Amino acid sequence: MEARVEFTLGQLADHLGADLKGDPQRLVRGLAPLQEAGPEQLTFLVDGKYRRYLPDCRAGGVILKPDDAGHFAGAALLVRDPYLAYARVSHLFETRPAAVPGIHPTATVAADARVDPAASIGPYVVIEPGVSIASGTVIGARCFIGARSQIGEGGWLAPGVTLYHDVIVGRRVVMQSGAVVGGEGFGFARDGSRWVKIAQLGGVVIGDDVEIGANTTVDRGALADTRLENGVKLDNQIMIGHNVQVGEDTAMAACVGISGSSKIGRRCIIGGAVGMAGHLEICDDVHFTGMTMVTRSISQPGAYSSGTGIQPAAEWRRSAARFHQLDDMARRLQQLEKQLVLRQVDDKPPCSEA
């Protein structure tokens, strides 16, 4: 059994660069939600609507903004951004078992594959010819790494990840179970009533510090490569079509679908279930809210939405019925505007004679 992880509040304050209110020797042995945390646990407050729970909070310490310090009588770590501080301290309490370097005896590794001795290759992994796996990378059980693929230092592939051939992966890349990278893109040409498949000749290039969620798919390019630049974060069950390019530090929530050859800028935030048509260009710093249907290119940063928000069902049905009347209403409005203009002309007094 592994040793119990524990830190003093003083150690955590030093790690975060936080101001400490309270006993620096108090021990913390885990993290918990604000309403559930006990005396040996650390918690945090981000949203002011939960401030009302602070007086009854039993946590050994709370990560707070300085402005909230007066609302909690116990120990606190005071920082500018509590959520960011929580993200950083969470890694100190990571429970994932440490990987053991080396190749499991049940793994199948091609003779010419280059696997660094400090990498960890799990049970029943298949590594095809020409593959390169760098130091510190962990390949979980039953992963498949296709021919000529490359994986950089410090990556982690959870059990059951599939990389097709010619996939280039940067450093510190995380892929969750069920992710498929480099599958054939959806490309077909019409021959009368039949479809002719287009060979997908490109690959996939993934930058450093990218994360790909469970059951997310990234298709290979048809000719050029599909690209995910440094820092891209993809949630679960996302579909990235062939030849898509995603800029640095862009993040996508679950169930997003990006059609082929679209180009997405840097630092974009794409909400859950957003759908994007193909061959579009999205500039930097765009935020699409959940379930937005993107049908045109975006050249100005900002937030964009489509669809309608939730309503009681009866109200929504009335609104939906009115959608079908909009064209008729627009035509009638144009007619009224024309009649108003004509009436104003008719009512205009004649010019007096000189």
mmCIF file of C-alpha atoms in Angstrom:
data_model
loop_
_atom_site.group_PDB
_atom_site.id
_atom_site.type_symbol
_atom_site.label_atom_id
_atom_site.label_comp_id
_atom_site.label_asym_id
_atom_site.label_seq_id
_atom_site.Cartn_x
_atom_site.Cartn_y
_atom_site.Cartn_z
ATOM 1 C CA MET A 1 0.000 0.000 0.000
ATOM 2 C CA GLU A 2 1.302 3.448 -0.916
ATOM 3 C CA ALA A 3 2.170 5.923 1.822
ATOM 4 C CA ARG A 4 -0.591 8.366 2.745
ATOM 5 C CA VAL A 5 -0.201 11.722 0.979
ATOM 6 C CA GLU A 6 -0.225 14.691 3.328
ATOM 7 C CA PHE A 7 0.967 18.274 3.316
ATOM 8 C CA THR A 8 0.929 21.099 5.812
ATOM 9 C CA LEU A 9 -0.950 24.281 5.006
ATOM 10 C CA GLY A 10 2.407 26.041 5.065
ATOM 11 C CA GLN A 11 3.747 23.719 2.368
ATOM 12 C CA LEU A 12 0.634 24.238 0.249
ATOM 13 C CA ALA A 13 0.886 28.003 0.660
ATOM 14 C CA ASP A 14 4.502 27.901 -0.526
ATOM 15 C CA HIS A 15 3.536 25.690 -3.477
ATOM 16 C CA LEU A 16 0.799 28.111 -4.570
ATOM 17 C CA GLY A 17 2.470 31.364 -3.609
ATOM 18 C CA ALA A 18 -0.578 32.017 -1.397
ATOM 19 C CA ASP A 19 -0.996 34.126 1.713
ATOM 20 C CA LEU A 20 -1.871 31.854 4.630
ATOM 21 C CA LYS A 21 -4.409 32.702 7.307
ATOM 22 C CA GLY A 22 -4.153 30.067 10.033
ATOM 23 C CA ASP A 23 -1.792 27.427 11.437
ATOM 24 C CA PRO A 24 0.969 26.568 8.912
ATOM 25 C CA GLN A 25 1.492 23.155 10.602
ATOM 26 C CA ARG A 26 -2.058 21.951 10.077
ATOM 27 C CA LEU A 27 -2.119 18.768 7.997
ATOM 28 C CA VAL A 28 -4.129 18.314 4.808
ATOM 29 C CA ARG A 29 -4.635 14.805 3.428
ATOM 30 C CA GLY A 30 -6.982 15.377 0.513
ATOM 31 C CA LEU A 31 -9.400 17.614 -1.404
ATOM 32 C CA ALA A 32 -13.186 17.745 -1.178
ATOM 33 C CA PRO A 33 -16.163 19.920 -2.226
ATOM 34 C CA LEU A 34 -16.953 22.950 -0.102
ATOM 35 C CA GLN A 35 -20.044 21.430 1.557
ATOM 36 C CA GLU A 36 -18.438 18.040 2.211
ATOM 37 C CA ALA A 37 -14.858 18.806 3.246
ATOM 38 C CA GLY A 38 -13.710 17.655 6.695
ATOM 39 C CA PRO A 39 -10.963 18.829 9.073
ATOM 40 C CA GLU A 40 -8.168 17.073 7.131
ATOM 41 C CA GLN A 41 -9.281 18.244 3.704
ATOM 42 C CA LEU A 42 -8.749 21.322 1.572
ATOM 43 C CA THR A 43 -11.519 22.932 -0.479
ATOM 44 C CA PHE A 44 -12.039 26.118 -2.514
ATOM 45 C CA LEU A 45 -14.596 28.812 -3.302
ATOM 46 C CA VAL A 46 -14.929 30.230 -6.804
ATOM 47 C CA ASP A 47 -18.545 31.240 -7.305
ATOM 48 C CA GLY A 48 -19.908 33.844 -4.898
ATOM 49 C CA LYS A 49 -23.303 32.133 -4.796
ATOM 50 C CA TYR A 50 -21.709 29.402 -2.648
ATOM 51 C CA ARG A 51 -20.331 31.914 -0.133
ATOM 52 C CA ARG A 52 -23.296 31.195 2.149
ATOM 53 C CA TYR A 53 -21.811 27.766 2.887
ATOM 54 C CA LEU A 54 -18.586 29.159 4.346
ATOM 55 C CA PRO A 55 -19.822 29.707 7.931
ATOM 56 C CA ASP A 56 -20.681 26.010 8.274
ATOM 57 C CA CYS A 57 -17.670 24.682 6.336
ATOM 58 C CA ARG A 58 -15.625 22.131 8.342
ATOM 59 C CA ALA A 59 -12.605 22.050 6.010
ATOM 60 C CA GLY A 60 -9.083 22.215 7.367
ATOM 61 C CA GLY A 61 -8.442 24.984 4.858
ATOM 62 C CA VAL A 62 -10.228 26.860 2.075
ATOM 63 C CA ILE A 63 -8.672 28.420 -1.011
ATOM 64 C CA LEU A 64 -10.219 31.896 -1.199
ATOM 65 C CA LYS A 65 -9.883 35.279 -2.792
ATOM 66 C CA PRO A 66 -8.655 37.872 -0.254
ATOM 67 C CA ASP A 67 -12.048 39.619 -0.416
ATOM 68 C CA ASP A 68 -13.721 36.445 0.914
ATOM 69 C CA ALA A 69 -11.354 35.924 3.842
ATOM 70 C CA GLY A 70 -13.715 37.629 6.287
ATOM 71 C CA HIS A 71 -16.491 35.164 5.509
ATOM 72 C CA PHE A 72 -14.578 32.157 6.881
ATOM 73 C CA ALA A 73 -13.299 31.866 10.454
ATOM 74 C CA GLY A 74 -10.971 28.931 9.763
ATOM 75 C CA ALA A 75 -7.661 28.572 7.935
ATOM 76 C CA ALA A 76 -7.485 29.906 4.394
ATOM 77 C CA LEU A 77 -5.073 30.113 1.479
ATOM 78 C CA LEU A 78 -5.605 33.522 -0.113
ATOM 79 C CA VAL A 79 -4.989 33.751 -3.867
ATOM 80 C CA ARG A 80 -6.147 35.845 -6.803
ATOM 81 C CA ASP A 81 -7.638 32.897 -8.714
ATOM 82 C CA PRO A 82 -8.905 30.072 -6.452
ATOM 83 C CA TYR A 83 -9.877 27.798 -9.332
ATOM 84 C CA LEU A 84 -6.415 27.990 -10.864
ATOM 85 C CA ALA A 85 -4.882 27.364 -7.444
ATOM 86 C CA TYR A 86 -7.130 24.325 -6.992
ATOM 87 C CA ALA A 87 -6.035 23.012 -10.391
ATOM 88 C CA ARG A 88 -2.391 23.275 -9.392
ATOM 89 C CA VAL A 89 -2.746 21.760 -5.945
ATOM 90 C CA SER A 90 -4.874 18.866 -7.237
ATOM 91 C CA HIS A 91 -1.807 17.218 -8.777
ATOM 92 C CA LEU A 92 -0.224 16.871 -5.342
ATOM 93 C CA PHE A 93 -2.987 14.414 -4.424
ATOM 94 C CA GLU A 94 -3.014 12.418 -7.675
ATOM 95 C CA THR A 95 -3.991 8.790 -7.032
ATOM 96 C CA ARG A 96 -3.115 7.260 -10.417
ATOM 97 C CA PRO A 97 -0.639 4.420 -9.848
ATOM 98 C CA ALA A 98 2.894 5.151 -10.960
ATOM 99 C CA ALA A 99 3.913 3.357 -14.143
ATOM 100 C CA VAL A 100 6.870 0.980 -14.149
ATOM 101 C CA PRO A 101 9.380 1.575 -16.968
ATOM 102 C CA GLY A 102 9.854 -1.274 -19.380
ATOM 103 C CA ILE A 103 7.911 -3.462 -21.810
ATOM 104 C CA HIS A 104 5.338 -5.908 -20.485
ATOM 105 C CA PRO A 105 6.024 -9.480 -21.649
ATOM 106 C CA THR A 106 2.608 -9.722 -23.352
ATOM 107 C CA ALA A 107 3.202 -6.628 -25.518
ATOM 108 C CA THR A 108 3.973 -7.081 -29.215
ATOM 109 C CA VAL A 109 6.707 -4.698 -30.346
ATOM 110 C CA ALA A 110 8.136 -4.612 -33.886
ATOM 111 C CA ALA A 111 11.846 -5.324 -34.128
ATOM 112 C CA ASP A 112 12.677 -1.889 -35.547
ATOM 113 C CA ALA A 113 10.447 0.104 -33.162
ATOM 114 C CA ARG A 114 12.396 2.485 -30.921
ATOM 115 C CA VAL A 115 11.097 2.417 -27.348
ATOM 116 C CA ASP A 116 13.060 4.430 -24.797
ATOM 117 C CA PRO A 117 14.043 2.338 -21.740
ATOM 118 C CA ALA A 118 12.313 4.907 -19.498
ATOM 119 C CA ALA A 119 8.979 4.425 -21.292
ATOM 120 C CA SER A 120 6.318 2.078 -19.924
ATOM 121 C CA ILE A 121 4.543 -0.318 -22.298
ATOM 122 C CA GLY A 122 1.558 -2.094 -20.745
ATOM 123 C CA PRO A 123 -0.003 -5.530 -21.253
ATOM 124 C CA TYR A 124 -1.121 -6.560 -24.747
ATOM 125 C CA VAL A 125 0.034 -3.342 -26.393
ATOM 126 C CA VAL A 126 0.771 -3.615 -30.137
ATOM 127 C CA ILE A 127 3.542 -1.425 -31.564
ATOM 128 C CA GLU A 128 4.044 -1.626 -35.323
ATOM 129 C CA PRO A 129 7.243 -1.131 -37.380
ATOM 130 C CA GLY A 130 8.962 2.241 -37.424
ATOM 131 C CA VAL A 131 7.319 3.539 -34.251
ATOM 132 C CA SER A 132 9.249 5.825 -31.899
ATOM 133 C CA ILE A 133 8.263 6.237 -28.224
ATOM 134 C CA ALA A 134 10.229 8.701 -26.106
ATOM 135 C CA SER A 135 11.319 8.722 -22.472
ATOM 136 C CA GLY A 136 8.725 8.825 -19.717
ATOM 137 C CA THR A 137 5.774 8.012 -21.932
ATOM 138 C CA VAL A 138 3.215 5.529 -20.595
ATOM 139 C CA ILE A 139 1.287 3.329 -23.036
ATOM 140 C CA GLY A 140 -1.639 1.665 -21.248
ATOM 141 C CA ALA A 141 -2.895 -1.875 -21.714
ATOM 142 C CA ARG A 142 -4.229 -2.902 -25.140
ATOM 143 C CA CYS A 143 -3.217 0.295 -26.917
ATOM 144 C CA PHE A 144 -2.391 0.081 -30.630
ATOM 145 C CA ILE A 145 0.375 2.254 -32.099
ATOM 146 C CA GLY A 146 0.415 2.171 -35.895
ATOM 147 C CA ALA A 147 3.406 2.084 -38.206
ATOM 148 C CA ARG A 148 5.805 5.036 -38.247
ATOM 149 C CA SER A 149 3.953 6.898 -35.503
ATOM 150 C CA GLN A 150 5.957 8.966 -33.040
ATOM 151 C CA ILE A 151 5.154 9.844 -29.419
ATOM 152 C CA GLY A 152 7.150 12.499 -27.543
ATOM 153 C CA GLU A 153 8.413 12.610 -23.955
ATOM 154 C CA GLY A 154 6.179 12.337 -20.927
ATOM 155 C CA GLY A 155 2.943 11.324 -22.653
ATOM 156 C CA TRP A 156 0.212 9.157 -21.210
ATOM 157 C CA LEU A 157 -2.104 6.949 -23.256
ATOM 158 C CA ALA A 158 -4.813 5.350 -21.138
ATOM 159 C CA PRO A 159 -5.768 1.733 -21.819
ATOM 160 C CA GLY A 160 -7.439 1.123 -25.152
ATOM 161 C CA VAL A 161 -6.175 4.085 -27.204
ATOM 162 C CA THR A 162 -5.689 3.572 -30.956
ATOM 163 C CA LEU A 163 -3.165 5.473 -33.055
ATOM 164 C CA TYR A 164 -3.218 4.635 -36.754
ATOM 165 C CA HIS A 165 -0.086 4.891 -38.933
ATOM 166 C CA ASP A 166 1.865 8.138 -39.404
ATOM 167 C CA VAL A 167 0.565 9.954 -36.341
ATOM 168 C CA ILE A 168 3.029 12.436 -34.830
ATOM 169 C CA VAL A 169 2.438 13.224 -31.154
ATOM 170 C CA GLY A 170 4.296 15.898 -29.188
ATOM 171 C CA ARG A 171 5.434 15.970 -25.572
ATOM 172 C CA ARG A 172 3.253 15.483 -22.492
ATOM 173 C CA VAL A 173 0.189 14.525 -24.527
ATOM 174 C CA VAL A 174 -2.687 12.773 -22.709
ATOM 175 C CA MET A 175 -5.197 10.521 -24.477
ATOM 176 C CA GLN A 176 -8.070 8.912 -22.605
ATOM 177 C CA SER A 177 -9.475 5.432 -23.220
ATOM 178 C CA GLY A 178 -11.252 4.861 -26.501
ATOM 179 C CA ALA A 179 -9.597 7.780 -28.296
ATOM 180 C CA VAL A 180 -8.895 7.030 -31.965
ATOM 181 C CA VAL A 181 -6.375 9.213 -33.776
ATOM 182 C CA GLY A 182 -5.576 8.877 -37.463
ATOM 183 C CA GLY A 183 -8.641 6.987 -38.655
ATOM 184 C CA GLU A 184 -9.695 7.503 -42.260
ATOM 185 C CA GLY A 185 -11.523 10.725 -42.964
ATOM 186 C CA PHE A 186 -14.997 10.730 -44.507
ATOM 187 C CA GLY A 187 -14.111 11.276 -48.169
ATOM 188 C CA PHE A 188 -16.097 9.998 -51.152
ATOM 189 C CA ALA A 189 -16.726 11.070 -54.754
ATOM 190 C CA ARG A 190 -20.011 10.474 -56.552
ATOM 191 C CA ASP A 191 -20.098 8.091 -59.525
ATOM 192 C CA GLY A 192 -23.692 8.188 -60.653
ATOM 193 C CA SER A 193 -25.690 6.680 -57.814
ATOM 194 C CA ARG A 194 -22.630 5.128 -56.156
ATOM 195 C CA TRP A 195 -19.838 6.447 -53.958
ATOM 196 C CA VAL A 196 -16.121 6.068 -54.726
ATOM 197 C CA LYS A 197 -13.833 6.163 -51.712
ATOM 198 C CA ILE A 198 -11.004 8.723 -51.628
ATOM 199 C CA ALA A 199 -7.776 7.419 -50.120
ATOM 200 C CA GLN A 200 -6.799 9.430 -47.049
ATOM 201 C CA LEU A 201 -3.101 10.048 -47.649
ATOM 202 C CA GLY A 202 -2.315 12.577 -44.926
ATOM 203 C CA GLY A 203 -1.555 11.990 -41.275
ATOM 204 C CA VAL A 204 -2.195 13.673 -37.927
ATOM 205 C CA VAL A 205 0.211 16.038 -36.175
ATOM 206 C CA ILE A 206 -0.381 16.796 -32.491
ATOM 207 C CA GLY A 207 1.572 19.440 -30.584
ATOM 208 C CA ASP A 208 2.805 19.517 -26.990
ATOM 209 C CA ASP A 209 0.544 19.473 -23.915
ATOM 210 C CA VAL A 210 -2.541 18.389 -25.847
ATOM 211 C CA GLU A 211 -5.298 16.375 -24.137
ATOM 212 C CA ILE A 212 -7.784 14.163 -25.997
ATOM 213 C CA GLY A 213 -10.831 12.833 -24.146
ATOM 214 C CA ALA A 214 -12.414 9.397 -24.029
ATOM 215 C CA ASN A 215 -13.956 8.150 -27.283
ATOM 216 C CA THR A 216 -12.874 11.247 -29.182
ATOM 217 C CA THR A 217 -11.819 10.765 -32.801
ATOM 218 C CA VAL A 218 -9.329 12.759 -34.855
ATOM 219 C CA ASP A 219 -9.332 11.779 -38.531
ATOM 220 C CA ARG A 220 -6.209 11.775 -40.678
ATOM 221 C CA GLY A 221 -5.928 14.232 -43.553
ATOM 222 C CA ALA A 222 -6.939 13.480 -47.117
ATOM 223 C CA LEU A 223 -3.762 15.033 -48.535
ATOM 224 C CA ALA A 224 -2.284 17.426 -45.938
ATOM 225 C CA ASP A 225 -2.224 16.546 -42.232
ATOM 226 C CA THR A 226 -4.893 17.168 -39.624
ATOM 227 C CA ARG A 227 -3.291 19.368 -36.947
ATOM 228 C CA LEU A 228 -3.856 20.050 -33.249
ATOM 229 C CA GLU A 229 -1.448 22.746 -32.072
ATOM 230 C CA ASN A 230 0.163 23.084 -28.637
ATOM 231 C CA GLY A 231 -2.147 23.166 -25.631
ATOM 232 C CA VAL A 232 -5.358 22.081 -27.365
ATOM 233 C CA LYS A 233 -7.851 20.421 -24.988
ATOM 234 C CA LEU A 234 -10.549 18.094 -26.329
ATOM 235 C CA ASP A 235 -13.289 16.680 -24.104
ATOM 236 C CA ASN A 236 -14.976 13.296 -24.544
ATOM 237 C CA GLN A 237 -16.848 12.166 -27.661
ATOM 238 C CA ILE A 238 -15.622 14.891 -30.007
ATOM 239 C CA MET A 239 -15.308 14.421 -33.769
ATOM 240 C CA ILE A 240 -12.473 16.209 -35.590
ATOM 241 C CA GLY A 241 -12.791 15.749 -39.368
ATOM 242 C CA HIS A 242 -9.981 15.338 -41.882
ATOM 243 C CA ASN A 243 -7.637 18.268 -42.528
ATOM 244 C CA VAL A 244 -9.051 20.291 -39.641
ATOM 245 C CA GLN A 245 -6.574 22.663 -37.996
ATOM 246 C CA VAL A 246 -7.056 23.667 -34.363
ATOM 247 C CA GLY A 247 -4.998 26.573 -32.991
ATOM 248 C CA GLU A 248 -3.012 26.758 -29.762
ATOM 249 C CA ASP A 249 -4.842 26.570 -26.430
ATOM 250 C CA THR A 250 -8.277 26.099 -27.962
ATOM 251 C CA ALA A 251 -10.627 23.999 -25.814
ATOM 252 C CA MET A 252 -13.729 22.024 -26.840
ATOM 253 C CA ALA A 253 -16.417 20.542 -24.591
ATOM 254 C CA ALA A 254 -18.073 17.170 -25.150
ATOM 255 C CA CYS A 255 -19.890 16.106 -28.320
ATOM 256 C CA VAL A 256 -18.527 18.843 -30.593
ATOM 257 C CA GLY A 257 -18.385 17.971 -34.298
ATOM 258 C CA ILE A 258 -15.960 19.761 -36.639
ATOM 259 C CA SER A 259 -16.385 19.033 -40.341
ATOM 260 C CA GLY A 260 -13.437 18.568 -42.676
ATOM 261 C CA SER A 261 -10.951 21.291 -43.627
ATOM 262 C CA SER A 262 -12.183 23.869 -41.121
ATOM 263 C CA LYS A 263 -9.520 26.033 -39.513
ATOM 264 C CA ILE A 264 -10.006 27.130 -35.896
ATOM 265 C CA GLY A 265 -7.886 29.874 -34.344
ATOM 266 C CA ARG A 266 -6.047 30.141 -31.041
ATOM 267 C CA ARG A 267 -7.606 30.391 -27.585
ATOM 268 C CA CYS A 268 -11.102 29.569 -28.810
ATOM 269 C CA ILE A 269 -13.669 28.022 -26.460
ATOM 270 C CA ILE A 270 -16.200 25.728 -28.091
ATOM 271 C CA GLY A 271 -19.149 24.701 -25.929
ATOM 272 C CA GLY A 272 -20.744 21.275 -25.785
ATOM 273 C CA ALA A 273 -22.512 19.847 -28.848
ATOM 274 C CA VAL A 274 -21.432 22.665 -31.165
ATOM 275 C CA GLY A 275 -21.591 21.640 -34.823
ATOM 276 C CA MET A 276 -19.352 23.254 -37.431
ATOM 277 C CA ALA A 277 -19.663 23.014 -41.195
ATOM 278 C CA GLY A 278 -16.633 22.253 -43.353
ATOM 279 C CA HIS A 279 -14.107 24.614 -44.967
ATOM 280 C CA LEU A 280 -14.737 27.424 -42.467
ATOM 281 C CA GLU A 281 -12.176 29.755 -40.884
ATOM 282 C CA ILE A 282 -12.610 30.826 -37.268
ATOM 283 C CA CYS A 283 -10.375 33.628 -35.992
ATOM 284 C CA ASP A 284 -8.593 33.688 -32.629
ATOM 285 C CA ASP A 285 -10.456 34.231 -29.332
ATOM 286 C CA VAL A 286 -13.920 33.118 -30.394
ATOM 287 C CA HIS A 287 -16.372 31.557 -27.916
ATOM 288 C CA PHE A 288 -19.224 29.418 -29.237
ATOM 289 C CA THR A 289 -21.834 28.658 -26.585
ATOM 290 C CA GLY A 290 -23.289 25.164 -26.301
ATOM 291 C CA MET A 291 -25.218 23.678 -29.249
ATOM 292 C CA THR A 292 -24.330 26.533 -31.598
ATOM 293 C CA MET A 293 -24.536 25.598 -35.294
ATOM 294 C CA VAL A 294 -21.648 27.298 -37.080
ATOM 295 C CA THR A 295 -22.407 27.672 -40.793
ATOM 296 C CA ARG A 296 -20.143 30.561 -41.781
ATOM 297 C CA SER A 297 -16.609 31.749 -41.133
ATOM 298 C CA ILE A 298 -15.990 34.109 -38.200
ATOM 299 C CA SER A 299 -13.515 36.971 -38.581
ATOM 300 C CA GLN A 300 -14.176 38.952 -35.370
ATOM 301 C CA PRO A 301 -13.351 37.717 -31.840
ATOM 302 C CA GLY A 302 -16.234 37.427 -29.392
ATOM 303 C CA ALA A 303 -19.045 35.180 -28.209
ATOM 304 C CA TYR A 304 -21.505 33.606 -30.660
ATOM 305 C CA SER A 305 -24.687 31.594 -30.113
ATOM 306 C CA SER A 306 -27.528 30.054 -32.088
ATOM 307 C CA GLY A 307 -30.682 28.132 -31.309
ATOM 308 C CA THR A 308 -33.076 29.000 -28.515
ATOM 309 C CA GLY A 309 -32.770 28.775 -24.768
ATOM 310 C CA ILE A 310 -34.899 26.505 -22.653
ATOM 311 C CA GLN A 311 -38.573 27.398 -22.134
ATOM 312 C CA PRO A 312 -41.592 25.607 -20.707
ATOM 313 C CA ALA A 313 -42.768 23.192 -23.390
ATOM 314 C CA ALA A 314 -46.008 25.036 -24.129
ATOM 315 C CA GLU A 315 -44.166 28.331 -24.636
ATOM 316 C CA TRP A 316 -41.571 26.662 -26.833
ATOM 317 C CA ARG A 317 -44.265 25.150 -29.075
ATOM 318 C CA ARG A 318 -45.819 28.586 -29.552
ATOM 319 C CA SER A 319 -42.418 30.054 -30.389
ATOM 320 C CA ALA A 320 -41.675 27.226 -32.833
ATOM 321 C CA ALA A 321 -44.980 27.850 -34.588
ATOM 322 C CA ARG A 322 -44.060 31.505 -34.978
ATOM 323 C CA PHE A 323 -40.733 30.588 -36.593
ATOM 324 C CA HIS A 324 -42.687 29.258 -39.575
ATOM 325 C CA GLN A 325 -44.543 32.572 -39.849
ATOM 326 C CA LEU A 326 -41.428 34.769 -39.974
ATOM 327 C CA ASP A 327 -41.140 34.868 -43.805
ATOM 328 C CA ASP A 328 -44.776 35.872 -44.189
ATOM 329 C CA MET A 329 -44.434 38.464 -41.427
ATOM 330 C CA ALA A 330 -41.303 39.896 -43.082
ATOM 331 C CA ARG A 331 -43.104 40.221 -46.452
ATOM 332 C CA ARG A 332 -46.086 41.934 -44.823
ATOM 333 C CA LEU A 333 -43.761 44.309 -42.970
ATOM 334 C CA GLN A 334 -42.038 45.251 -46.234
ATOM 335 C CA GLN A 335 -45.388 45.953 -47.838
ATOM 336 C CA LEU A 336 -46.422 48.165 -44.918
ATOM 337 C CA GLU A 337 -43.130 50.069 -45.119
ATOM 338 C CA LYS A 338 -43.663 50.687 -48.844
ATOM 339 C CA GLN A 339 -47.227 51.886 -48.210
ATOM 340 C CA LEU A 340 -45.978 54.206 -45.468
ATOM 341 C CA VAL A 341 -43.340 55.698 -47.762
ATOM 342 C CA LEU A 342 -45.935 56.254 -50.530
ATOM 343 C CA ARG A 343 -48.357 57.842 -48.063
ATOM 344 C CA GLN A 344 -45.633 60.195 -46.822
ATOM 345 C CA VAL A 345 -44.937 61.232 -50.423
ATOM 346 C CA ASP A 346 -48.636 61.791 -51.116
ATOM 347 C CA ASP A 347 -49.068 63.824 -47.933
ATOM 348 C CA LYS A 348 -46.093 66.074 -48.665
ATOM 349 C CA PRO A 349 -47.327 69.628 -49.437
ATOM 350 C CA PRO A 350 -46.569 70.881 -52.967
ATOM 351 C CA CYS A 351 -43.716 73.303 -53.397
ATOM 352 C CA SER A 352 -44.905 76.935 -53.471
ATOM 353 C CA GLU A 353 -44.358 78.813 -56.698
ATOM 354 C CA ALA A 354 -41.799 81.528 -56.692
#
